[in-house]
Every structure is written in structure tokens, then in C-alpha cells.
Amino acid sequence: MLDDNSASPASPGLWALAPNTPAPRSSAPPPSPYYCTTPIFYVNAAPHIGHLHSGVLADVLTRWHQLRYNGWSRDSPAPLGRGKTRAILATGTDEHGLKIQRAAQLAGKDPKGFCDDVSQHFRRLADEAGLGYHTFIRTTEPRHRDAVHAMWRALEDGGHIYKGKHEGWYSVSDEAFYPLAQTRRCRDDKSGEEWVEAIETGQRVEWTSEENYKFRMSAFRQPLIDWLEANPSAILPSTRHVEVLEEVRSGLDDLSISRPSSRLDWGLRVPGDDTQTIYVWVDALVNYLTVTGYPWTTAAASGEDSAAALLHRAWPASHHIVGKDILRFHAIYWPSLLLAANLPLPRQIVAHSHWTMEKAKMSKSRGNVVDPFHEMQTKGVDVVRCYLCRMGGGLATDSDWSEGTLLEFERKYLQGQLGNLASRIRGKKILARLPQADEQAGGKTATVSRPGPSASSYSAKLDSLLCSTPDDFSLRLERCEVGQAVEVVLNLLGACNSLVQSAEPWSPATAQEVVEAAVYYTYETLRLTASLLGPVMPVKMRELKQSMGLQLGEEKDDAWEEVIRVRDEVKVPLSGKMKPLFPRRDD
């Protein structure tokens, strides 16, 4: 965790520009900080690997934008010389609703105490996973209540809310109403039990008939179609965009946005009507605005680079990271509500697929739920982060969790490619072949120059790969293809390992220029790897930089222009033993 700002999103000092870089005045609109969100997680049960997956994907994108764009949104870039700001990552917990009300009753606790306990597990998950969140939001906070009430009043003032009778099927587990066409009747042949369930999620539904408030969502069918057609990358992957567009084109019903308080006591009351409780999804979705200080005030926007103004400008969010099972709420309900309130729509909604085990959906009843705390404690945080990104970062298709696959991934790529490359190039036989130690560095480093144009064809190939890798990596992350971005770096590591294996720089028979070429390209490969995979494995890549003698915290070295620049020479530490980056396991 970089900072815990859950109590006060506009604390002084969080949003300072880099020293000695005053914000230039211009007629152009001021830039916006990058803002990425995870779903806020429902606290009816303990965290599972899917929650960790969402958090890691969001954290990687946030750290990437900090590296690549100095924390600014690429859709609202900062002018040259503007300096750095802090990219915003928000996560948290969704703590209202009938499901939680019932879970608290089963646990024999009051709802608030129940939420306090379970919310801490999700905060601990974020902390142990190294998520650099700016805000951990809870929907039981007073500031969130104020934001939800402000949104309700905006909808009400616009004439988008009316009171009416609602009859239909309701899933307590999904906290959602389903029309008849989205349900099916089921029967257990052995017991004779019959029930109705939602086709999409398989969760049981209950018939409800009640008076509540409704939102005129049907009025926003065409505006949603216009938005989706004009922004083909508004929802990723593209297959999800097509699905949502087809659903909207088929027609939208008005949305029930409250429940009688007599049935749902645990939630936020409708302003001016204590007999009704606000629908949990309306409550939950507004959290993304709460983080930015909504409802915004004139004072918050008056200071161009004040903490409150920067938070205000962070909306609309650059990325909402969600699981595919909650895409409808984020891609149809949420944009409709924002349009009705005259607020900008999120720039991109990224819906990732799920983790399965043996091709089956994870569930407690099957006993195949993966405990994220256990995995991080036994495998290592960065190992799990990298595995989630590489194997589950493809978005479009589900990934099958396998203990054996995870260990093989670590052995082949992290230990065999990255860790082995970092260790072998520091071998005594190789260091002894390097040029005389640099006296200006106290005799502790050797300087190795970049090979010239006459170098071997394999050296030239790797030189070209070093130059192209940052652009290839960037392209993948701009498309939120995290798994493919990791693969780009693994390909670079594979090419460098092949060069070292072919050159045999440890052999006395190897020519001096070949030894130096192998060392140079290995150091440049590792330096670039440490920077590009820093958002994926922040702790291990910091260790790698330290072992290479790179000065940490040097602003010019962290600048993107320096990261991508292939250096004319490298300085190789001649002392200090290199500890294994990814130690072998005894098992």
C-alpha cells in the first residue's frame, strides 16, 4: 500500500507536483490524474482469488500510468514540464444489501459489526498483495452516504425517478431483479425440490411484489447506443462490447432503485422517505464518484492544482476493472445513471474473465475455492501477481487455476529465465574478464560499452529487440492486454538467455569482445525488464535493480525517456554476492 487515504481523499500533501515544476498557465483545460477502480467487494464472505485478480490488474495499470505518463491520464495528458502527479487507484468494500443483512443474522452479529470484521479481510488482502491504493472506500462511510444522496437528488430533480409497483424475480445473491425471460424453472429429480433461478448466474430467485421507486432507464436506450457505437473501445474486450450493445438495442426496462425498508433495513434510506431503502447497486456504483469528492463544490474546482481539484478532475475514471459477471451493472445501469445526472461517462470498462478449477466454477460447495492469502504466503506475493497477470490477463476467456501450472511458470520463467540470467552474469569467471575497474567508483564497478555495428548478427538482433520492446509492451498495456505485455518481456528474456548460452562468456576460450557484448546486453535486458515488470512485480524488480547497482529513487532514471533509452555503456558491480531472485523450492 502506498498510502491509506480512506478517511480523507483530499488530504494536503498527497497531490503535490514534482519539486520546482510549477504548473504552466495556458488556455487548454488542465490535465487529469489517471484514475482506476476495482469493483468494491461484497462483504458477505471472505476474499477469494478472483478478488485478488481484479485488484492486481487494476494495480498494474495504475503503476504503469505512473511510469509511462507521470501519473496523468493519457486521455488528458499533461503538457511538457508539468511534472508528476499521483495516479489514483481505488478499491474497497460494498457493505449494504439484503445478502449482507442475512449473512449478519446467520453470524449472530449486527450488520455494521459484521461489515467491520469482513471489510478488514479485504483491506488486508490489498495490503498483502502490495496494491498501491490511494483510497480504500467503504459504503458505510458518511461521505459515501452524502454522495449517494446527492446522486439521488440529481436524478429526482431531472425527473428520472417515479414511484410504482414492481413485481418480478429477485436474486438475493446477485442483488438483482431478473425479467421472466432471464429465469428458468428447475427441479431436483431425487428430492423433488423445485425452484427458479437466474439463467446467467445460476442463483436462486424469489418472487417479489412491492411498491418502490423506479429509474426511467428505458429513456436512455438510444443515448447508450450512441455512446457505444461512437466508442468501440468503451468496453474491453471487444466481445463484451458487442454483447452489451446487443442487449441495449434489444430494449431496456425501467429499473427498480429502492426496496421497502420493512424488507431491507440495512442500507441507505431514500432522501425524504424513510419507508424506502436505496437499491444496493445504485448505492455501490456511486462509490466511484465518492472517491473523487462528489458532490463537488465550486471551492474544490477553484484551485487548479489543489488536492480537491485534482480529485475532481480525475472523473471520469480512466478504467473500471470488473469481473464479467457484473458487467451489466457497470456498462448499462451505471452509464444510464450518469447520463441522467449529466455527468461524464467512464472512459473504459474492462471486464476480465474468471478463474476456474478443473474447468469448473469455483465454489465453497465444491471445495475448490483458492485462498489468496495462502497462495501469497506459500508462493510469494510477486510470483502470484505475475502468474495472475500472465495466465489470467487475457480478459476474453476463463483461466484454469492449477498449482502445478503456477509452479511450472515460476520454475521456467521466473527462476529459469529471469532469476538465472541475473545470477549467471555475475559469476566470478565472467567478472574477471571485464575491463579494469572504474577508479572513480572506488574500484567497485567495471564499465562495458555498447557493441558497435560490426557486432555479431545475434547481438544486432538483441539490440533491435531492446529498442522495440518498450513500444510493444506499451501497445499491449494501452489495450489492457496485461498478459500479452508480460509475454513481450518474457520473449526479450528468452532471447537474451539464448545469446548468453551461445556466447559462453564464462569460457576462457571466448573472445573478449564477445564476453563484453554478452554482459552489456544482459545488463540492459535486466534493466529494462526491471522497469517494465515493475508494475507487475514491484518488490522483486526493486530487488533486481538493487542487485544491479542501479540507484533507486533517481527521478531521471525513473523517467520514461530514460527507461526506453538504450544506454551507450553499463556499469557492472564487481563486489557483493547476488542472492537468488526467486529461490528454488525444497518441494
Coordinates of C-alpha atoms in Angstrom, one line a residue:
M1 CA 0.0 0.0 0.0
L2 CA 1.4 3.4 -1.0
D3 CA -1.0 5.4 1.2
D4 CA -4.2 4.9 3.2
N5 CA -6.4 7.8 2.5
S6 CA -9.7 6.2 3.2
A7 CA -10.8 8.8 5.7
S8 CA -9.9 12.0 3.8
P9 CA -9.5 11.8 0.0
A10 CA -8.3 15.4 -0.2
S11 CA -5.6 15.3 2.5
P12 CA -2.9 18.1 2.0
G13 CA 0.3 16.9 0.5
L14 CA -0.9 13.9 -1.4
W15 CA -1.2 15.8 -4.7
A16 CA 1.9 17.9 -4.9
L17 CA 3.6 18.3 -8.2
A18 CA 7.2 17.4 -8.6
P19 CA 9.5 19.9 -6.9
N20 CA 10.4 23.0 -8.9
T21 CA 7.9 22.3 -11.6
P22 CA 5.3 25.0 -11.4
A23 CA 2.2 24.3 -13.4
P24 CA 2.3 26.4 -16.6
R25 CA -0.8 28.5 -17.3
S26 CA -2.4 28.0 -20.6
S27 CA -5.8 28.2 -22.2
A28 CA -6.0 24.4 -22.6
P29 CA -8.0 22.6 -19.9
P30 CA -5.8 21.3 -17.0
P31 CA -4.8 17.7 -17.2
S32 CA -6.5 14.9 -15.2
P33 CA -4.8 12.4 -12.9
Y34 CA -5.2 8.8 -14.0
Y35 CA -8.0 7.1 -12.1
C36 CA -8.5 3.3 -12.0
T37 CA -11.0 1.4 -9.9
T38 CA -11.6 -2.2 -8.8
P39 CA -15.1 -3.3 -8.0
I40 CA -15.9 -2.7 -4.4
F41 CA -16.1 -6.2 -3.0
Y42 CA -19.2 -7.6 -1.3
V43 CA -18.5 -8.5 2.4
N44 CA -20.9 -11.4 2.7
A45 CA -17.9 -13.8 2.6
A46 CA -14.1 -14.0 2.7
P47 CA -11.9 -12.8 -0.2
H48 CA -11.1 -15.3 -3.0
I49 CA -8.6 -15.4 -5.8
G50 CA -11.0 -13.5 -8.2
H51 CA -10.9 -10.5 -5.8
L52 CA -7.1 -10.6 -5.9
H53 CA -7.1 -10.9 -9.7
S54 CA -9.2 -7.7 -10.1
G55 CA -7.0 -5.8 -7.6
V56 CA -3.7 -6.9 -9.3
L57 CA -4.9 -6.0 -12.8
A58 CA -6.0 -2.5 -11.6
D59 CA -2.8 -2.0 -9.6
V60 CA -0.6 -2.9 -12.7
L61 CA -2.5 -0.4 -14.9
T62 CA -2.2 2.3 -12.2
R63 CA 1.6 1.7 -11.7
W64 CA 2.1 1.6 -15.5
H65 CA 0.4 5.0 -15.9
Q66 CA 2.6 6.4 -13.1
L67 CA 5.6 5.2 -15.0
R68 CA 4.6 6.0 -18.5
Y69 CA 2.6 9.2 -18.1
N70 CA 3.9 10.5 -14.7
G71 CA 0.5 9.7 -13.1
W72 CA -1.6 11.7 -15.6
S73 CA -4.4 10.3 -17.7
R74 CA -3.3 9.5 -21.3
D75 CA -6.7 10.9 -22.4
S76 CA -6.0 14.2 -20.7
P77 CA -2.2 14.5 -20.9
A78 CA -0.1 16.9 -19.1
P79 CA 1.9 19.5 -21.1
L80 CA 5.7 19.2 -21.2
G81 CA 7.2 20.4 -18.0
R82 CA 4.1 19.9 -15.9
G83 CA 5.8 17.4 -13.5
K84 CA 4.4 14.4 -11.8
T85 CA 1.1 13.7 -10.0
R86 CA -0.1 10.6 -8.3
A87 CA -2.2 8.1 -10.2
I88 CA -5.3 7.1 -8.3
L89 CA -6.2 3.5 -7.5
A90 CA -9.4 3.0 -5.6
T91 CA -10.7 -0.2 -4.0
G92 CA -12.9 -1.0 -1.1
T93 CA -16.0 -2.9 0.1
D94 CA -19.7 -2.9 -0.7
E95 CA -21.5 -3.2 2.7
H96 CA -25.2 -2.8 2.2
G97 CA -28.0 -5.1 1.0
L98 CA -30.2 -7.9 1.8
K99 CA -27.5 -10.5 1.4
I100 CA -25.3 -8.9 4.0
Q101 CA -28.3 -8.3 6.3
R102 CA -29.0 -12.1 6.2
A103 CA -25.3 -13.0 6.5
A104 CA -25.0 -10.9 9.6
Q105 CA -28.1 -12.5 11.1
L106 CA -26.7 -16.0 10.4
A107 CA -23.4 -14.9 12.1
G108 CA -25.3 -13.6 15.1
K109 CA -23.9 -10.1 14.6
D110 CA -25.3 -6.6 13.9
P111 CA -24.7 -5.6 10.3
K112 CA -22.2 -2.9 11.0
G113 CA -20.1 -5.1 13.2
F114 CA -20.2 -7.8 10.7
C115 CA -19.1 -5.4 7.9
D116 CA -16.3 -4.0 10.0
D117 CA -14.9 -7.5 10.5
V118 CA -15.1 -8.7 6.9
S119 CA -14.0 -5.4 5.4
Q120 CA -10.7 -5.7 7.2
H121 CA -10.0 -9.0 5.4
F122 CA -10.3 -7.2 2.1
R123 CA -8.1 -4.4 3.3
R124 CA -5.6 -6.9 4.4
L125 CA -5.8 -8.6 1.0
A126 CA -5.0 -5.3 -0.7
D127 CA -2.1 -4.6 1.7
E128 CA -0.5 -8.0 1.5
A129 CA -0.8 -8.0 -2.3
G130 CA 1.0 -4.7 -2.5
L131 CA -1.8 -2.8 -4.1
G132 CA -0.8 0.9 -4.1
Y133 CA -4.3 2.2 -3.4
H134 CA -5.0 5.8 -2.8
T135 CA -8.4 5.2 -1.3
F136 CA -10.0 2.2 0.4
I137 CA -13.7 3.2 0.3
R138 CA -16.4 1.7 2.4
T139 CA -20.1 2.3 1.6
T140 CA -20.9 2.7 5.3
E141 CA -18.8 5.9 5.4
P142 CA -20.7 9.2 5.9
R143 CA -19.0 10.8 2.9
H144 CA -20.4 8.0 0.7
R145 CA -23.9 8.4 2.1
D146 CA -23.7 12.1 1.2
A147 CA -22.6 11.2 -2.4
V148 CA -25.4 8.7 -2.9
H149 CA -28.0 11.2 -1.6
A150 CA -26.6 13.8 -3.9
M151 CA -26.9 11.5 -6.9
W152 CA -30.5 10.6 -5.9
R153 CA -31.4 14.2 -5.7
A154 CA -29.8 14.9 -9.1
L155 CA -31.9 12.0 -10.7
E156 CA -35.0 13.2 -8.9
D157 CA -34.5 16.9 -9.9
G158 CA -34.2 15.7 -13.5
G159 CA -37.5 13.9 -13.4
H160 CA -35.9 10.5 -13.8
I161 CA -37.5 8.9 -10.7
Y162 CA -41.1 7.9 -10.2
K163 CA -42.9 5.6 -7.7
G164 CA -44.7 2.5 -8.8
K165 CA -45.4 -1.2 -8.2
H166 CA -42.9 -3.8 -9.0
E167 CA -43.4 -7.5 -9.4
G168 CA -40.7 -9.9 -10.5
W169 CA -38.0 -12.3 -9.6
Y170 CA -35.2 -11.1 -7.3
S171 CA -31.9 -12.8 -6.6
V172 CA -30.6 -12.1 -3.1
S173 CA -27.2 -13.5 -4.0
D174 CA -26.9 -11.2 -7.1
E175 CA -28.8 -8.3 -5.5
A176 CA -30.6 -8.0 -8.8
F177 CA -34.1 -8.2 -10.4
Y178 CA -34.5 -10.6 -13.4
P179 CA -37.2 -10.5 -16.0
L180 CA -39.1 -13.7 -16.7
A181 CA -37.0 -14.3 -19.9
Q182 CA -33.8 -14.4 -17.8
T183 CA -35.1 -17.1 -15.4
R184 CA -35.7 -20.8 -15.6
R185 CA -37.6 -23.4 -13.5
C186 CA -35.5 -26.2 -12.0
R187 CA -36.3 -29.5 -10.3
D188 CA -34.2 -32.0 -8.4
D189 CA -35.3 -35.4 -9.6
K190 CA -34.1 -37.1 -6.4
S191 CA -35.7 -34.8 -3.8
G192 CA -38.5 -33.4 -5.9
E193 CA -37.5 -29.9 -4.9
E194 CA -38.4 -27.2 -7.3
W195 CA -37.1 -23.6 -7.6
V196 CA -36.5 -20.8 -10.1
E197 CA -33.0 -19.5 -10.8
A198 CA -31.3 -16.8 -12.9
I199 CA -30.1 -18.3 -16.2
E200 CA -27.0 -16.0 -16.3
T201 CA -25.6 -16.8 -12.8
G202 CA -27.5 -19.9 -11.7
Q203 CA -28.5 -18.2 -8.4
R204 CA -32.0 -18.8 -7.0
V205 CA -34.5 -16.0 -7.3
E206 CA -37.6 -15.1 -5.1
W207 CA -40.9 -13.7 -6.4
T208 CA -41.4 -10.2 -5.0
S209 CA -44.3 -7.7 -5.3
E210 CA -43.7 -4.3 -3.7
E211 CA -44.1 -0.6 -4.2
N212 CA -40.8 1.2 -4.7
Y213 CA -39.1 3.9 -6.7
K214 CA -38.1 3.4 -10.3
F215 CA -35.5 4.9 -12.6
R216 CA -36.5 5.7 -16.2
M217 CA -33.6 3.7 -17.6
S218 CA -35.7 3.0 -20.8
A219 CA -35.3 6.6 -21.7
F220 CA -31.5 6.2 -22.1
R221 CA -31.6 3.3 -24.6
Q222 CA -30.7 5.5 -27.6
P223 CA -28.1 7.6 -25.7
L224 CA -26.4 4.4 -24.6
I225 CA -26.5 3.0 -28.2
D226 CA -25.0 6.3 -29.5
W227 CA -22.2 6.2 -26.8
L228 CA -21.3 2.5 -27.5
E229 CA -21.3 3.0 -31.3
A230 CA -19.2 6.1 -31.1
N231 CA -16.7 4.4 -28.7
P232 CA -16.0 0.9 -29.9
S233 CA -13.3 0.5 -27.2
A234 CA -15.5 1.8 -24.3
I235 CA -15.8 -1.8 -23.2
L236 CA -13.0 -4.3 -23.3
P237 CA -12.6 -7.0 -24.6
S238 CA -14.4 -6.3 -27.8
T239 CA -16.6 -9.4 -27.5
R240 CA -18.1 -7.9 -24.3
H241 CA -18.7 -4.6 -26.1
V242 CA -20.8 -6.4 -28.8
E243 CA -22.8 -8.3 -26.1
V244 CA -23.7 -5.1 -24.2
L245 CA -24.6 -3.2 -27.4
E246 CA -26.9 -6.1 -28.5
E247 CA -28.6 -6.1 -25.1
V248 CA -29.2 -2.4 -25.1
R249 CA -30.5 -2.5 -28.7
S250 CA -33.0 -5.2 -27.7
G251 CA -34.6 -2.7 -25.3
L252 CA -34.3 -1.5 -21.7
D253 CA -36.8 -1.7 -18.9
D254 CA -37.1 0.9 -16.2
L255 CA -35.0 -0.1 -13.1
S256 CA -36.3 -0.6 -9.6
I257 CA -34.0 1.5 -7.4
S258 CA -35.4 1.0 -3.9
R259 CA -36.8 -1.7 -1.7
P260 CA -39.3 -1.2 1.2
S261 CA -37.4 -0.6 4.4
S262 CA -39.6 -3.3 6.0
R263 CA -37.8 -5.9 3.8
L264 CA -34.4 -4.3 3.5
D265 CA -33.4 -2.4 6.7
W266 CA -29.6 -2.5 6.2
G267 CA -28.9 0.3 3.6
L268 CA -29.2 3.9 2.9
R269 CA -32.7 5.5 3.2
V270 CA -34.2 7.3 0.2
P271 CA -33.9 11.1 1.0
G272 CA -37.2 12.3 2.4
D273 CA -38.7 8.8 2.5
D274 CA -37.6 6.5 5.4
T275 CA -40.0 3.8 4.2
Q276 CA -37.7 3.0 1.3
T277 CA -34.1 1.8 1.1
I278 CA -31.9 2.7 -1.9
Y279 CA -31.1 -0.3 -4.2
V280 CA -27.7 -1.7 -3.3
W281 CA -26.3 -1.4 -6.8
V282 CA -27.2 2.3 -7.1
D283 CA -25.5 2.7 -3.7
A284 CA -22.5 0.7 -4.7
L285 CA -21.8 2.3 -8.1
V286 CA -21.7 5.8 -6.7
N287 CA -18.6 4.9 -4.8
Y288 CA -16.5 5.7 -7.9
L289 CA -17.7 9.3 -7.5
T290 CA -17.3 9.4 -3.8
V291 CA -13.6 8.8 -4.1
T292 CA -13.3 11.9 -6.2
G293 CA -15.0 14.1 -3.6
Y294 CA -18.5 14.1 -5.2
P295 CA -20.7 16.1 -4.7
W296 CA -18.1 18.6 -6.0
T297 CA -18.1 22.2 -4.8
T298 CA -17.0 25.4 -6.6
A299 CA -14.3 25.7 -4.0
A300 CA -12.9 22.3 -4.9
A301 CA -12.5 23.3 -8.5
S302 CA -11.2 26.7 -7.9
G303 CA -7.5 25.9 -7.2
E304 CA -6.1 24.4 -10.3
D305 CA -3.7 22.0 -8.6
S306 CA -5.3 21.8 -5.1
A307 CA -5.8 18.3 -3.8
A308 CA -9.6 18.6 -4.1
A309 CA -9.4 20.0 -7.7
L310 CA -7.1 17.2 -8.8
L311 CA -9.5 14.6 -7.4
H312 CA -12.4 16.4 -9.1
R313 CA -10.6 16.3 -12.4
A314 CA -9.9 12.6 -12.0
W315 CA -13.5 12.0 -13.1
P316 CA -14.4 10.4 -15.5
A317 CA -12.4 7.3 -14.4
S318 CA -9.9 6.1 -16.9
H319 CA -10.6 2.4 -16.2
H320 CA -13.2 0.5 -14.3
I321 CA -11.8 -3.0 -13.8
V322 CA -14.7 -5.5 -13.2
G323 CA -15.5 -9.2 -13.4
K324 CA -17.6 -10.3 -16.4
D325 CA -20.4 -11.3 -14.1
I326 CA -21.1 -7.7 -13.1
L327 CA -20.6 -6.1 -16.5
R328 CA -24.3 -5.3 -17.0
F329 CA -24.4 -3.1 -13.8
H330 CA -21.3 -1.2 -14.9
A331 CA -21.9 -0.9 -18.7
I332 CA -25.7 -0.3 -18.7
Y333 CA -27.0 0.7 -15.3
W334 CA -24.1 3.0 -14.4
P335 CA -23.8 4.9 -17.7
S336 CA -27.6 5.4 -17.6
L337 CA -27.5 6.9 -14.1
L338 CA -24.5 9.1 -15.1
L339 CA -26.3 10.4 -18.3
A340 CA -29.4 11.1 -16.2
A341 CA -27.3 13.1 -13.7
N342 CA -25.5 15.0 -16.6
L343 CA -22.1 13.5 -15.6
P344 CA -19.4 12.2 -17.9
L345 CA -19.2 8.5 -18.6
P346 CA -16.1 6.4 -17.7
R347 CA -13.5 6.2 -20.4
Q348 CA -13.2 2.5 -20.4
I349 CA -14.8 -0.5 -18.7
V350 CA -12.5 -3.6 -18.6
A351 CA -14.3 -6.9 -17.9
H352 CA -12.0 -9.7 -17.1
S353 CA -13.0 -13.4 -17.1
H354 CA -13.0 -15.8 -14.2
W355 CA -10.7 -18.3 -12.7
T356 CA -11.9 -21.9 -12.7
M357 CA -10.5 -25.1 -11.2
E358 CA -10.5 -28.2 -13.4
K359 CA -12.7 -26.2 -15.8
A360 CA -15.4 -25.8 -13.1
K361 CA -16.6 -22.6 -11.5
M362 CA -15.0 -22.1 -8.0
S363 CA -17.5 -22.5 -5.2
K364 CA -17.4 -23.4 -1.5
S365 CA -19.8 -26.3 -2.0
R366 CA -17.4 -27.9 -4.5
G367 CA -14.4 -27.2 -2.2
N368 CA -12.4 -25.8 -5.0
V369 CA -12.0 -22.1 -3.8
V370 CA -8.4 -20.8 -3.9
D371 CA -7.4 -18.9 -0.8
P372 CA -5.4 -15.8 -2.0
F373 CA -3.7 -15.4 1.4
H374 CA -2.4 -18.9 1.4
E375 CA -1.1 -18.6 -2.2
M376 CA 0.8 -15.4 -1.5
Q377 CA 2.3 -16.7 1.7
T378 CA 3.5 -20.0 0.2
K379 CA 4.5 -18.9 -3.3
G380 CA 5.4 -15.3 -2.7
V381 CA 3.4 -12.2 -3.5
D382 CA 5.1 -11.2 -6.7
V383 CA 5.1 -14.8 -8.0
V384 CA 1.3 -14.9 -7.6
R385 CA 0.9 -11.4 -9.1
C386 CA 2.9 -12.3 -12.2
Y387 CA 1.1 -15.6 -12.6
L388 CA -2.3 -13.9 -12.4
C389 CA -1.2 -11.3 -15.0
R390 CA 0.3 -13.7 -17.4
M391 CA -2.1 -16.6 -17.2
G392 CA -5.3 -14.6 -16.4
G393 CA -4.6 -11.4 -18.2
G394 CA -6.1 -12.3 -21.5
L395 CA -9.6 -11.0 -20.5
A396 CA -11.7 -12.8 -23.0
T397 CA -11.6 -16.4 -21.8
D398 CA -11.6 -18.1 -18.3
S399 CA -8.3 -19.3 -16.9
D400 CA -8.0 -22.6 -15.1
W401 CA -6.2 -22.4 -11.7
S402 CA -3.6 -25.1 -11.3
E403 CA -1.0 -25.5 -8.6
G404 CA 1.2 -27.4 -10.9
T405 CA 1.0 -24.8 -13.7
L406 CA 1.8 -22.0 -11.2
L407 CA 4.9 -23.8 -10.0
E408 CA 6.0 -24.6 -13.6
F409 CA 5.5 -21.0 -14.6
E410 CA 7.7 -19.9 -11.7
R411 CA 10.4 -22.6 -12.5
K412 CA 10.5 -22.0 -16.2
Y413 CA 10.2 -18.2 -16.5
L414 CA 10.9 -16.5 -13.1
Q415 CA 13.6 -18.8 -11.9
G416 CA 14.9 -20.3 -15.2
Q417 CA 14.8 -17.2 -17.4
L418 CA 14.8 -14.1 -15.2
G419 CA 16.5 -15.3 -12.0
N420 CA 19.1 -17.5 -13.7
L421 CA 20.1 -14.7 -16.1
A422 CA 20.6 -12.3 -13.2
S423 CA 22.7 -14.8 -11.3
R424 CA 24.9 -16.3 -14.0
I425 CA 26.1 -12.9 -15.5
R426 CA 27.6 -12.1 -12.0
G427 CA 29.7 -15.2 -12.0
K428 CA 33.3 -14.8 -10.9
K429 CA 34.7 -16.1 -14.2
I430 CA 32.7 -13.5 -16.1
L431 CA 33.5 -10.6 -13.8
A432 CA 37.2 -11.5 -14.1
R433 CA 37.1 -10.9 -17.9
L434 CA 35.7 -7.4 -17.6
P435 CA 37.7 -4.2 -18.3
Q436 CA 39.7 -2.7 -15.4
A437 CA 37.6 -1.4 -12.6
D438 CA 36.4 2.1 -12.7
E439 CA 38.6 4.0 -10.2
Q440 CA 36.1 6.9 -9.9
A441 CA 33.7 4.4 -8.5
G442 CA 36.2 3.2 -5.9
G443 CA 37.2 0.2 -8.0
K444 CA 33.8 -1.4 -7.3
T445 CA 32.4 -1.3 -10.9
A446 CA 33.5 -2.0 -14.4
T447 CA 32.3 -0.1 -17.4
V448 CA 31.2 -2.1 -20.5
S449 CA 30.4 -0.3 -23.7
R450 CA 27.6 -1.0 -26.2
P451 CA 28.9 -3.1 -29.1
G452 CA 29.3 -1.4 -32.4
P453 CA 27.7 -2.0 -35.8
S454 CA 30.2 -4.8 -36.5
A455 CA 29.0 -7.0 -33.7
S456 CA 27.6 -10.4 -34.4
S457 CA 24.2 -10.8 -36.1
Y458 CA 22.7 -12.2 -32.9
S459 CA 23.9 -9.2 -30.9
A460 CA 22.4 -6.9 -33.5
K461 CA 19.1 -8.9 -33.2
L462 CA 19.0 -8.4 -29.5
D463 CA 20.0 -4.7 -29.9
S464 CA 17.0 -4.3 -32.1
L465 CA 14.7 -6.2 -29.7
L466 CA 15.8 -3.9 -26.8
C467 CA 14.8 -0.9 -28.9
S468 CA 11.4 -2.3 -29.9
T469 CA 10.3 -4.0 -26.6
P470 CA 9.1 -0.8 -24.8
D471 CA 6.8 0.1 -27.7
D472 CA 5.5 -3.4 -27.9
F473 CA 4.9 -3.5 -24.2
S474 CA 3.2 -0.1 -24.2
L475 CA 0.9 -1.1 -27.0
R476 CA -0.3 -4.2 -25.1
L477 CA -1.0 -2.2 -21.9
E478 CA -2.7 0.6 -23.8
R479 CA -5.2 -2.1 -24.8
C480 CA -5.3 -3.5 -21.2
E481 CA -3.7 -6.8 -22.5
V482 CA -1.7 -7.4 -19.4
G483 CA -0.9 -11.0 -20.2
Q484 CA 0.5 -10.2 -23.6
A485 CA 2.5 -7.3 -22.2
V486 CA 4.2 -9.7 -19.7
E487 CA 4.8 -12.1 -22.6
V488 CA 6.7 -9.4 -24.6
V489 CA 9.2 -9.1 -21.7
L490 CA 9.5 -12.8 -21.3
N491 CA 10.4 -13.0 -25.0
L492 CA 13.1 -10.5 -24.5
L493 CA 14.5 -12.5 -21.6
G494 CA 14.4 -15.7 -23.7
A495 CA 16.4 -14.0 -26.5
C496 CA 19.0 -12.7 -24.0
N497 CA 19.4 -16.2 -22.4
S498 CA 19.9 -17.7 -25.9
L499 CA 22.6 -15.0 -26.6
V500 CA 24.4 -15.8 -23.3
Q501 CA 24.2 -19.5 -23.8
S502 CA 25.7 -19.2 -27.3
A503 CA 28.4 -16.7 -26.3
E504 CA 29.6 -18.7 -23.2
P505 CA 31.2 -15.6 -21.6
W506 CA 32.4 -17.8 -18.7
S507 CA 34.7 -19.8 -21.0
P508 CA 38.4 -18.8 -21.3
A509 CA 38.2 -19.5 -25.0
T510 CA 35.6 -16.9 -25.6
A511 CA 36.8 -13.7 -27.3
Q512 CA 37.0 -10.6 -25.1
E513 CA 34.5 -8.6 -27.3
V514 CA 32.0 -11.5 -27.1
V515 CA 32.2 -11.5 -23.3
E516 CA 31.7 -7.8 -23.1
A517 CA 28.8 -8.0 -25.6
A518 CA 27.1 -10.7 -23.6
V519 CA 27.5 -8.7 -20.3
Y520 CA 26.3 -5.5 -21.9
Y521 CA 23.2 -6.9 -23.4
T522 CA 22.3 -8.9 -20.3
Y523 CA 22.6 -5.8 -18.1
E524 CA 20.5 -3.7 -20.5
T525 CA 17.9 -6.5 -20.7
L526 CA 17.7 -6.8 -17.0
R527 CA 17.5 -3.1 -16.5
L528 CA 14.6 -2.8 -19.0
T529 CA 12.9 -5.8 -17.5
A530 CA 13.1 -4.4 -14.0
S531 CA 11.4 -1.2 -15.2
L532 CA 8.7 -2.7 -17.4
L533 CA 7.8 -5.5 -15.0
G534 CA 8.0 -3.1 -12.0
P535 CA 4.2 -2.6 -12.1
V536 CA 3.7 -6.4 -12.1
M537 CA 6.3 -7.4 -9.5
P538 CA 7.2 -4.2 -7.7
V539 CA 9.2 -5.8 -4.8
K540 CA 11.2 -8.3 -6.9
M541 CA 12.0 -5.8 -9.6
R542 CA 13.2 -3.3 -6.9
E543 CA 15.5 -6.1 -5.6
L544 CA 16.8 -6.7 -9.2
K545 CA 17.6 -3.0 -9.6
Q546 CA 19.5 -3.0 -6.3
S547 CA 21.5 -6.1 -7.2
M548 CA 22.5 -4.4 -10.5
G549 CA 23.7 -1.3 -8.7
L550 CA 21.1 1.0 -10.2
Q551 CA 20.3 4.0 -8.0
L552 CA 16.8 3.8 -6.8
G553 CA 14.7 7.0 -6.4
E554 CA 16.7 8.9 -9.1
E555 CA 14.0 10.8 -10.8
K556 CA 15.8 11.0 -14.2
D557 CA 16.3 7.2 -14.2
D558 CA 12.6 6.6 -13.5
A559 CA 11.5 8.9 -16.3
W560 CA 10.1 7.0 -19.3
E561 CA 12.5 8.6 -21.7
E562 CA 15.4 7.2 -19.7
V563 CA 13.7 3.8 -19.2
I564 CA 13.5 3.2 -23.0
R565 CA 16.8 4.7 -23.9
V566 CA 19.4 2.0 -24.7
R567 CA 22.5 3.2 -22.9
D568 CA 25.9 3.6 -24.5
E569 CA 27.6 1.8 -21.6
V570 CA 26.7 -0.1 -18.4
K571 CA 28.4 -0.2 -15.1
V572 CA 28.7 -3.6 -13.6
P573 CA 29.2 -4.1 -9.8
L574 CA 32.3 -6.2 -9.1
S575 CA 31.5 -6.9 -5.4
G576 CA 28.6 -8.2 -3.4
K577 CA 27.1 -11.7 -3.9
M578 CA 23.9 -11.9 -5.9
K579 CA 21.1 -13.6 -3.8
P580 CA 18.7 -15.7 -5.8
L581 CA 15.9 -13.5 -7.0
F582 CA 13.5 -16.5 -7.0
P583 CA 14.9 -19.1 -4.7
R584 CA 14.4 -22.8 -5.6
R585 CA 11.8 -24.6 -3.6
D586 CA 12.6 -27.6 -1.5
D587 CA 9.4 -29.4 -2.5

